Amino acid sequence: KAGVTQTPRYLIKTRGQQVTLSCSPISGHRSVSWYQQTPGQGLQFLFEYFSETQRNKGNFPGRFSGRQFSNSRSEMNVSTLELGDSALYLCASSLPIGMNTEAFFGQGTRLTVV
Amino acid sequence: AQKVTQAQTEISVVEKEDVTLDCVYETRDTTYYLFWYKQPPSGELVFLIRRNSFDEQNEISGRYSWNFQKSTSSFNFTITASQVVDSAVYFCALNTGFQKLVFGTGTRLLVSP
């Protein structure tokens, strides 16, 4: 069974640009969550999608957005990039049964903003 | 507000030593789930265990064991006879709804031969 796939693995962008990251969940998983990991702030929840609807959102500015497609694949977009957006972005998929289901994570996309 | 505290930033042990990673959580919810994840250098978070707030039984899985105590809001993780392959960053996390995990800051474990 294939795991969670995130593309690309590495990205270098210039301040002010925008970026789109992609996440393909495990087959059958309909919930996709996104997290930002930085040395200073640690792992922080960005948002969660289920059946193409955002169910939960973390405390991030509106420059961070996401969406989910009918096949459960998800994308997140960051507009007007800032240096502080440099981070490892992790995607997780899970069966949306409830809070007791574990999330399976991808290897992440490492974004560097210069 | 939910919060997870992992006070140990980094732990260094020699192979075959036992090591305990501490996790203290805060939540006002009566129903919640606690998790431990391992993050190797490759970056992905690997699920280790899940525990719900109504089940305080300790659990053992091979060299790994977990001690959940609601009275002290702690969910500690012990590795017995550590191995070099255990070197990683370990995260404790709390889920109180809809796949939103609140993570601790992580504990980096270094196991030397």
Tab-separated table of C-alpha atoms in Angstrom:
chain	number	residue	atom	x	y	z
A	1	LYS	CA	0.000	0.000	0.000
A	2	ALA	CA	1.549	3.267	-1.077
A	3	GLY	CA	2.109	5.885	1.598
A	4	VAL	CA	1.417	9.590	1.569
A	5	THR	CA	3.195	11.254	-1.330
A	6	GLN	CA	4.227	14.869	-1.280
A	7	THR	CA	5.628	16.751	-4.224
A	8	PRO	CA	7.982	18.364	-4.731
A	9	ARG	CA	10.401	17.316	-2.004
A	10	TYR	CA	12.419	20.514	-2.189
A	11	LEU	CA	11.626	24.011	-3.372
A	12	ILE	CA	13.499	27.276	-3.457
A	13	LYS	CA	11.435	30.395	-3.994
A	14	THR	CA	12.031	34.108	-3.874
A	15	ARG	CA	10.331	36.390	-1.391
A	16	GLY	CA	7.048	37.697	-2.803
A	17	GLN	CA	6.426	34.694	-5.029
A	18	GLN	CA	3.730	32.128	-4.477
A	19	VAL	CA	4.051	28.369	-4.189
A	20	THR	CA	1.787	25.327	-4.485
A	21	LEU	CA	2.525	22.069	-2.695
A	22	SER	CA	0.823	18.797	-3.483
A	23	CYS	CA	-0.199	15.840	-1.355
A	24	SER	CA	-1.591	12.475	-2.440
A	25	PRO	CA	-3.088	10.587	0.509
A	26	ILE	CA	-3.131	6.878	1.128
A	27	SER	CA	-5.763	5.195	-0.994
A	28	GLY	CA	-9.084	5.238	0.862
A	29	HIS	CA	-8.122	8.044	3.191
A	30	ARG	CA	-10.399	11.023	2.800
A	31	SER	CA	-8.999	13.346	5.459
A	32	VAL	CA	-5.888	15.349	4.662
A	33	SER	CA	-4.141	17.657	7.120
A	34	TRP	CA	-1.235	20.023	6.641
A	35	TYR	CA	1.412	21.018	9.158
A	36	GLN	CA	4.291	23.475	9.134
A	37	GLN	CA	7.492	22.533	10.921
A	38	THR	CA	10.116	25.138	11.783
A	39	PRO	CA	12.972	25.099	14.299
A	40	GLY	CA	11.457	28.037	16.159
A	41	GLN	CA	7.760	27.165	16.231
A	42	GLY	CA	7.886	23.405	15.966
A	43	LEU	CA	5.024	21.519	14.364
A	44	GLN	CA	1.957	23.643	13.804
A	45	PHE	CA	-1.392	22.670	12.334
A	46	LEU	CA	-2.363	24.553	9.200
A	47	PHE	CA	-5.683	23.056	8.115
A	48	GLU	CA	-7.601	19.849	7.542
A	49	TYR	CA	-9.796	18.851	4.618
A	50	PHE	CA	-12.396	16.165	4.333
A	51	SER	CA	-14.597	15.573	1.290
A	52	GLU	CA	-13.315	18.749	-0.342
A	53	THR	CA	-14.319	20.865	2.666
A	54	GLN	CA	-12.051	22.553	5.146
A	55	ARG	CA	-13.107	21.273	8.577
A	56	ASN	CA	-10.486	22.845	10.758
A	57	LYS	CA	-7.982	25.644	10.489
A	58	GLY	CA	-4.958	26.702	12.494
A	59	ASN	CA	-3.746	30.195	13.293
A	60	PHE	CA	-2.064	31.150	10.061
A	61	PRO	CA	-2.590	34.238	7.914
A	62	GLY	CA	-4.806	34.160	4.876
A	63	ARG	CA	-1.751	33.835	2.634
A	64	PHE	CA	-1.922	30.148	3.484
A	65	SER	CA	-4.739	28.356	1.717
A	66	GLY	CA	-5.573	24.880	0.618
A	67	ARG	CA	-8.012	22.765	-1.238
A	68	GLN	CA	-8.953	19.158	-1.712
A	69	PHE	CA	-10.065	17.478	-4.893
A	70	SER	CA	-12.702	14.803	-5.382
A	71	ASN	CA	-9.998	12.110	-5.425
A	72	SER	CA	-8.863	13.332	-1.963
A	73	ARG	CA	-5.608	14.772	-3.280
A	74	SER	CA	-4.840	18.082	-1.671
A	75	GLU	CA	-2.847	21.168	-2.463
A	76	MET	CA	-1.746	24.015	-0.289
A	77	ASN	CA	-0.810	27.421	-1.563
A	78	VAL	CA	1.244	30.145	0.024
A	79	SER	CA	1.081	33.538	-1.598
A	80	THR	CA	3.427	36.492	-1.189
A	81	LEU	CA	6.124	34.374	0.363
A	82	GLU	CA	8.083	35.693	3.317
A	83	LEU	CA	11.441	34.541	4.607
A	84	GLY	CA	9.680	33.153	7.677
A	85	ASP	CA	7.698	30.752	5.505
A	86	SER	CA	10.828	28.655	5.060
A	87	ALA	CA	9.888	25.358	6.647
A	88	LEU	CA	9.173	21.684	6.218
A	89	TYR	CA	5.551	21.289	5.193
A	90	LEU	CA	4.081	17.950	6.155
A	91	CYS	CA	0.909	16.413	4.876
A	92	ALA	CA	-0.961	13.686	6.732
A	93	SER	CA	-3.836	11.484	5.699
A	94	SER	CA	-6.236	9.490	7.813
A	95	LEU	CA	-9.533	7.709	7.839
A	96	PRO	CA	-12.034	10.306	9.048
A	97	ILE	CA	-13.636	8.071	11.612
A	98	GLY	CA	-12.853	10.279	14.544
A	99	MET	CA	-10.073	11.676	16.622
A	100	ASN	CA	-8.802	8.235	17.480
A	101	THR	CA	-7.448	7.426	14.048
A	102	GLU	CA	-3.781	7.917	13.545
A	103	ALA	CA	-2.483	10.237	10.882
A	104	PHE	CA	0.031	8.937	8.365
A	105	PHE	CA	2.569	11.491	7.268
A	106	GLY	CA	4.449	12.065	4.062
A	107	GLN	CA	8.128	12.942	3.903
A	108	GLY	CA	7.330	16.594	3.502
A	109	THR	CA	8.221	19.416	1.174
A	110	ARG	CA	11.127	21.528	2.307
A	111	LEU	CA	10.508	25.100	1.218
A	112	THR	CA	13.291	27.647	1.299
A	113	VAL	CA	12.431	31.290	0.708
A	114	VAL	CA	15.351	33.516	-0.277
B	1	ALA	CA	-6.465	25.610	25.310
B	2	GLN	CA	-4.621	22.411	24.510
B	3	LYS	CA	-0.920	22.163	25.127
B	4	VAL	CA	1.735	19.471	25.096
B	5	THR	CA	5.034	19.909	26.910
B	6	GLN	CA	8.143	17.847	26.286
B	7	ALA	CA	10.645	19.336	28.673
B	8	GLN	CA	13.588	17.245	27.484
B	9	THR	CA	15.095	18.867	24.419
B	10	GLU	CA	17.809	16.312	23.833
B	11	ILE	CA	18.834	13.061	25.485
B	12	SER	CA	22.044	11.174	24.829
B	13	VAL	CA	22.458	7.564	25.879
B	14	VAL	CA	24.753	4.697	25.112
B	15	GLU	CA	23.363	1.666	23.351
B	16	LYS	CA	21.506	-0.793	25.614
B	17	GLU	CA	20.615	1.864	28.152
B	18	ASP	CA	16.944	2.395	28.994
B	19	VAL	CA	15.564	5.857	28.324
B	20	THR	CA	12.285	7.576	29.207
B	21	LEU	CA	10.850	10.454	27.237
B	22	ASP	CA	8.458	12.668	29.187
B	23	CYS	CA	5.217	14.187	27.937
B	24	VAL	CA	2.811	16.370	29.887
B	25	TYR	CA	-0.415	17.601	28.343
B	26	GLU	CA	-3.120	20.134	29.115
B	27	THR	CA	-6.718	19.995	27.976
B	28	ARG	CA	-10.127	20.731	29.413
B	29	ASP	CA	-11.771	18.106	27.246
B	30	THR	CA	-12.788	14.851	28.868
B	31	THR	CA	-12.420	12.884	25.656
B	32	TYR	CA	-9.110	13.117	23.891
B	33	TYR	CA	-6.420	11.009	22.282
B	34	LEU	CA	-2.696	11.032	22.826
B	35	PHE	CA	-0.094	9.930	20.310
B	36	TRP	CA	3.613	9.386	20.005
B	37	TYR	CA	5.384	9.862	16.693
B	38	LYS	CA	8.989	9.297	15.672
B	39	GLN	CA	10.714	11.542	13.152
B	40	PRO	CA	13.869	10.038	11.613
B	41	PRO	CA	16.246	12.206	9.560
B	42	SER	CA	14.227	11.462	6.416
B	43	GLY	CA	11.515	13.756	7.763
B	44	GLU	CA	8.273	11.817	7.844
B	45	LEU	CA	6.521	11.297	11.139
B	46	VAL	CA	6.087	7.640	11.981
B	47	PHE	CA	3.135	6.679	14.167
B	48	LEU	CA	4.080	4.720	17.302
B	49	ILE	CA	1.050	4.581	19.577
B	50	ARG	CA	-2.408	5.974	20.265
B	51	ARG	CA	-4.099	6.118	23.671
B	52	ASN	CA	-7.559	7.425	24.532
B	53	SER	CA	-8.417	9.344	27.666
B	54	PHE	CA	-10.502	6.524	29.102
B	55	ASP	CA	-7.830	3.867	28.888
B	56	GLU	CA	-5.066	4.213	31.440
B	57	GLN	CA	-3.599	0.792	30.890
B	58	ASN	CA	0.086	0.818	30.222
B	59	GLU	CA	1.161	-0.686	26.949
B	60	ILE	CA	4.227	-2.587	25.892
B	61	SER	CA	5.286	-3.268	22.344
B	62	GLY	CA	8.633	-4.985	22.093
B	63	ARG	CA	11.242	-2.636	23.514
B	64	TYR	CA	8.742	0.220	23.710
B	65	SER	CA	6.396	0.913	26.599
B	66	TRP	CA	4.077	3.744	27.475
B	67	ASN	CA	2.816	4.953	30.841
B	68	PHE	CA	-0.374	7.039	30.802
B	69	GLN	CA	-1.405	8.743	34.046
B	70	LYS	CA	-4.407	11.045	33.961
B	71	SER	CA	-3.798	12.168	37.542
B	72	THR	CA	-0.572	13.844	36.466
B	73	SER	CA	-1.586	14.471	32.820
B	74	SER	CA	1.422	12.566	31.628
B	75	PHE	CA	2.023	10.081	28.834
B	76	ASN	CA	5.626	8.942	29.081
B	77	PHE	CA	7.469	6.726	26.637
B	78	THR	CA	10.233	4.301	27.601
B	79	ILE	CA	12.656	2.560	25.267
B	80	THR	CA	14.307	-0.459	26.850
B	81	ALA	CA	17.762	-1.504	25.717
B	82	SER	CA	18.095	1.369	23.276
B	83	GLN	CA	19.667	0.856	19.874
B	84	VAL	CA	21.398	3.208	17.460
B	85	VAL	CA	18.384	2.926	15.138
B	86	ASP	CA	16.272	4.540	17.848
B	87	SER	CA	18.070	7.833	17.247
B	88	ALA	CA	15.418	10.290	16.073
B	89	VAL	CA	13.205	13.089	17.276
B	90	TYR	CA	10.169	11.895	19.200
B	91	PHE	CA	6.967	13.878	19.397
B	92	CYS	CA	4.048	13.567	21.759
B	93	ALA	CA	0.745	14.882	20.406
B	94	LEU	CA	-2.817	15.535	21.569
B	95	ASN	CA	-5.923	15.278	19.391
B	96	THR	CA	-9.165	16.722	20.642
B	97	GLY	CA	-11.074	16.776	17.388
B	98	PHE	CA	-10.999	16.447	13.640
B	99	GLN	CA	-7.452	15.313	13.057
B	100	LYS	CA	-5.993	18.485	14.544
B	101	LEU	CA	-2.902	17.383	16.382
B	102	VAL	CA	-1.229	19.616	18.929
B	103	PHE	CA	2.404	18.585	19.119
B	104	GLY	CA	5.024	19.018	21.783
B	105	THR	CA	8.361	20.509	20.841
B	106	GLY	CA	9.937	17.091	20.509
B	107	THR	CA	12.807	15.288	22.206
B	108	ARG	CA	15.898	14.457	20.194
B	109	LEU	CA	17.279	11.079	21.206
B	110	LEU	CA	20.878	10.260	20.366
B	111	VAL	CA	21.941	6.675	20.909
B	112	SER	CA	25.641	6.091	20.507
B	113	PRO	CA	27.281	2.686	20.016
